[in-house]
PDB file of C-alpha atoms in Angstrom:
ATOM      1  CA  UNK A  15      96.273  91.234 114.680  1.00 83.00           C
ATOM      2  CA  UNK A  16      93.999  94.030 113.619  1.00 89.00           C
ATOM      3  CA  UNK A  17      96.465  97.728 113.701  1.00 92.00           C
ATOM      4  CA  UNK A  18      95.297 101.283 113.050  1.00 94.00           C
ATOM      5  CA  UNK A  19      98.905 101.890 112.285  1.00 92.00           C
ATOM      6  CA  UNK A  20      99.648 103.434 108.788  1.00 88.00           C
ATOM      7  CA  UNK A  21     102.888 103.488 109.605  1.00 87.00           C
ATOM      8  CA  UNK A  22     103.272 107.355 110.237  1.00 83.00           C
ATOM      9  CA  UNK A  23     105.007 106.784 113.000  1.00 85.00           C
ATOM     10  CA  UNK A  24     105.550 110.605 114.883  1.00 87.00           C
ATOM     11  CA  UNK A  25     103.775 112.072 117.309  1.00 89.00           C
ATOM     12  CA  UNK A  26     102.283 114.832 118.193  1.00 87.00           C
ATOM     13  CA  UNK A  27     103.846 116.585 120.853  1.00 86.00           C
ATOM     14  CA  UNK A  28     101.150 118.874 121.875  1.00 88.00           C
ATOM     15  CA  UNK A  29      98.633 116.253 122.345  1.00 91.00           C
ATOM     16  CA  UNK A  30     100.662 113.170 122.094  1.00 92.00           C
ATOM     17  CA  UNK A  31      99.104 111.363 119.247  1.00 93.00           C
ATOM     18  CA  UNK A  32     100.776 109.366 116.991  1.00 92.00           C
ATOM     19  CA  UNK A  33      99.841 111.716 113.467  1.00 89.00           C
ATOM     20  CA  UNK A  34      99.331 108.322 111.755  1.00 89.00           C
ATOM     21  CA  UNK A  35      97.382 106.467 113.847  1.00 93.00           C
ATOM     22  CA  UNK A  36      96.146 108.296 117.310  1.00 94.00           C
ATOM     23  CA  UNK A  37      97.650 106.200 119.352  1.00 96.00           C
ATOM     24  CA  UNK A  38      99.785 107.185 122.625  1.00 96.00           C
ATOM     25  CA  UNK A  39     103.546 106.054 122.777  1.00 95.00           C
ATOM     26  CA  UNK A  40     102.492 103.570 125.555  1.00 96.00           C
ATOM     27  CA  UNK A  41      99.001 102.367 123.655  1.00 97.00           C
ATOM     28  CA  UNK A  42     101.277 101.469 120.597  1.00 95.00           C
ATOM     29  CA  UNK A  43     103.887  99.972 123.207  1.00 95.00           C
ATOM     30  CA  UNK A  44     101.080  98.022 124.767  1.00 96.00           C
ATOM     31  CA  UNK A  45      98.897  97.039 121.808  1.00 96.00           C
ATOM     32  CA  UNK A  46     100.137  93.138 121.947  1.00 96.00           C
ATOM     33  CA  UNK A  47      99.340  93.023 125.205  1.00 97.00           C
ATOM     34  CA  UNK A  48      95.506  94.152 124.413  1.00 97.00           C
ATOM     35  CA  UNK A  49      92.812  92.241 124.239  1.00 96.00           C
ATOM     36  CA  UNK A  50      90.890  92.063 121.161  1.00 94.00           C
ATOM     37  CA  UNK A  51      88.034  93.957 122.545  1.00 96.00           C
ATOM     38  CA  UNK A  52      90.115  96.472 124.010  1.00 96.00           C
ATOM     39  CA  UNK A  53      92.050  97.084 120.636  1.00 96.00           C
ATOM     40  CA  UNK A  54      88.538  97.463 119.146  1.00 95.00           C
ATOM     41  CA  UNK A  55      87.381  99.897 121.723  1.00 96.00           C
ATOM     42  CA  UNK A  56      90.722 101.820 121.296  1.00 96.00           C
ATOM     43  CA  UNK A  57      90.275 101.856 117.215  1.00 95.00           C
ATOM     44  CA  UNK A  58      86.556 103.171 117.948  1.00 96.00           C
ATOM     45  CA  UNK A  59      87.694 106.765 119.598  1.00 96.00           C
ATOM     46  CA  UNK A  60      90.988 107.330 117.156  1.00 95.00           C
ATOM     47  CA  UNK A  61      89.283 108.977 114.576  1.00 94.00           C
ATOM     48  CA  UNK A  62      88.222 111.862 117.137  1.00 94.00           C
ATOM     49  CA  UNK A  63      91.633 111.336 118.463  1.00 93.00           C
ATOM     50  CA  UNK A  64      93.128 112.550 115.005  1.00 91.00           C
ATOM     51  CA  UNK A  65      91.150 115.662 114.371  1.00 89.00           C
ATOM     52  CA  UNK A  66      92.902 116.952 117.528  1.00 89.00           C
ATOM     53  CA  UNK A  67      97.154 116.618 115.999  1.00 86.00           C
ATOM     54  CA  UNK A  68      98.032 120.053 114.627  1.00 74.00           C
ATOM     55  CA  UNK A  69      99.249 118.563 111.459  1.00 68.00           C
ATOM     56  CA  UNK A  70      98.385 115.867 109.086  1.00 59.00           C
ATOM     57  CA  UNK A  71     101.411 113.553 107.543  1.00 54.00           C
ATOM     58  CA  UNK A  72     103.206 115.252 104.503  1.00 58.00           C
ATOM     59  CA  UNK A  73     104.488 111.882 103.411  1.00 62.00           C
ATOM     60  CA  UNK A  74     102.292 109.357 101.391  1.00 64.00           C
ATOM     61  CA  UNK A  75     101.113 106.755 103.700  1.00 67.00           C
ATOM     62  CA  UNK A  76     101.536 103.207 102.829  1.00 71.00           C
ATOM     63  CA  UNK A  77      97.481 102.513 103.358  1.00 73.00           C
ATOM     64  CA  UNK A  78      97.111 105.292 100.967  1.00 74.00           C
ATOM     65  CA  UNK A  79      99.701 104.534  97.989  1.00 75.00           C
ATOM     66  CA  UNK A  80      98.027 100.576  98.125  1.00 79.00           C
ATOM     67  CA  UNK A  81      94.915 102.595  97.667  1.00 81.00           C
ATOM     68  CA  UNK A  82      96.272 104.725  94.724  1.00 80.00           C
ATOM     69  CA  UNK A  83      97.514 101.455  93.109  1.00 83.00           C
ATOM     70  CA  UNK A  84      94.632  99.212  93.356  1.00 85.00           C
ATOM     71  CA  UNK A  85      92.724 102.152  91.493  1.00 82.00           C
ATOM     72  CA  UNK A  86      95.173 102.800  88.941  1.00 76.00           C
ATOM     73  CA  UNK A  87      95.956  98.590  88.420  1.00 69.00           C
ATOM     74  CA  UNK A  88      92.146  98.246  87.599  1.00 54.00           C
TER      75      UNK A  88
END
């Protein structure tokens, strides 16, 4: 099943946003329960979503330290 999750899992509590993903609590409590389309429709406004959180993860993501590795494993 496709995810935005990065797992960055904390949100936001001014917007409520998951900083990792954009997500609401009850869109990443739900997300099993989407249909593919809707998950797709979802994924298609999080990126707008995410310029809206106040803060950015401190932490290395896991999407990001694969990243770092398939570039340095090359």
């Amino acid at each position: 099943m496709e995810t935005p999750c990065i797992l960055v899992c904390s949100i936001d509590m001014k917007t409520g946003f998951c900083f990792g993903c954009g997500r609401t609590r009850d869109e990443i409590g739900a997300w099993s329960l989407y249909t593919s389309e809707e998950r797709r429709r979802l994924m298609e406004i999080l990126p707008s979503r995410l310029e809206t959180v106040e803060r950015k993860p401190r932490r290395e993501t896991r999407r990001t330290r694969m990243a770092r590795e398939r570039v340095s494993g090359e």
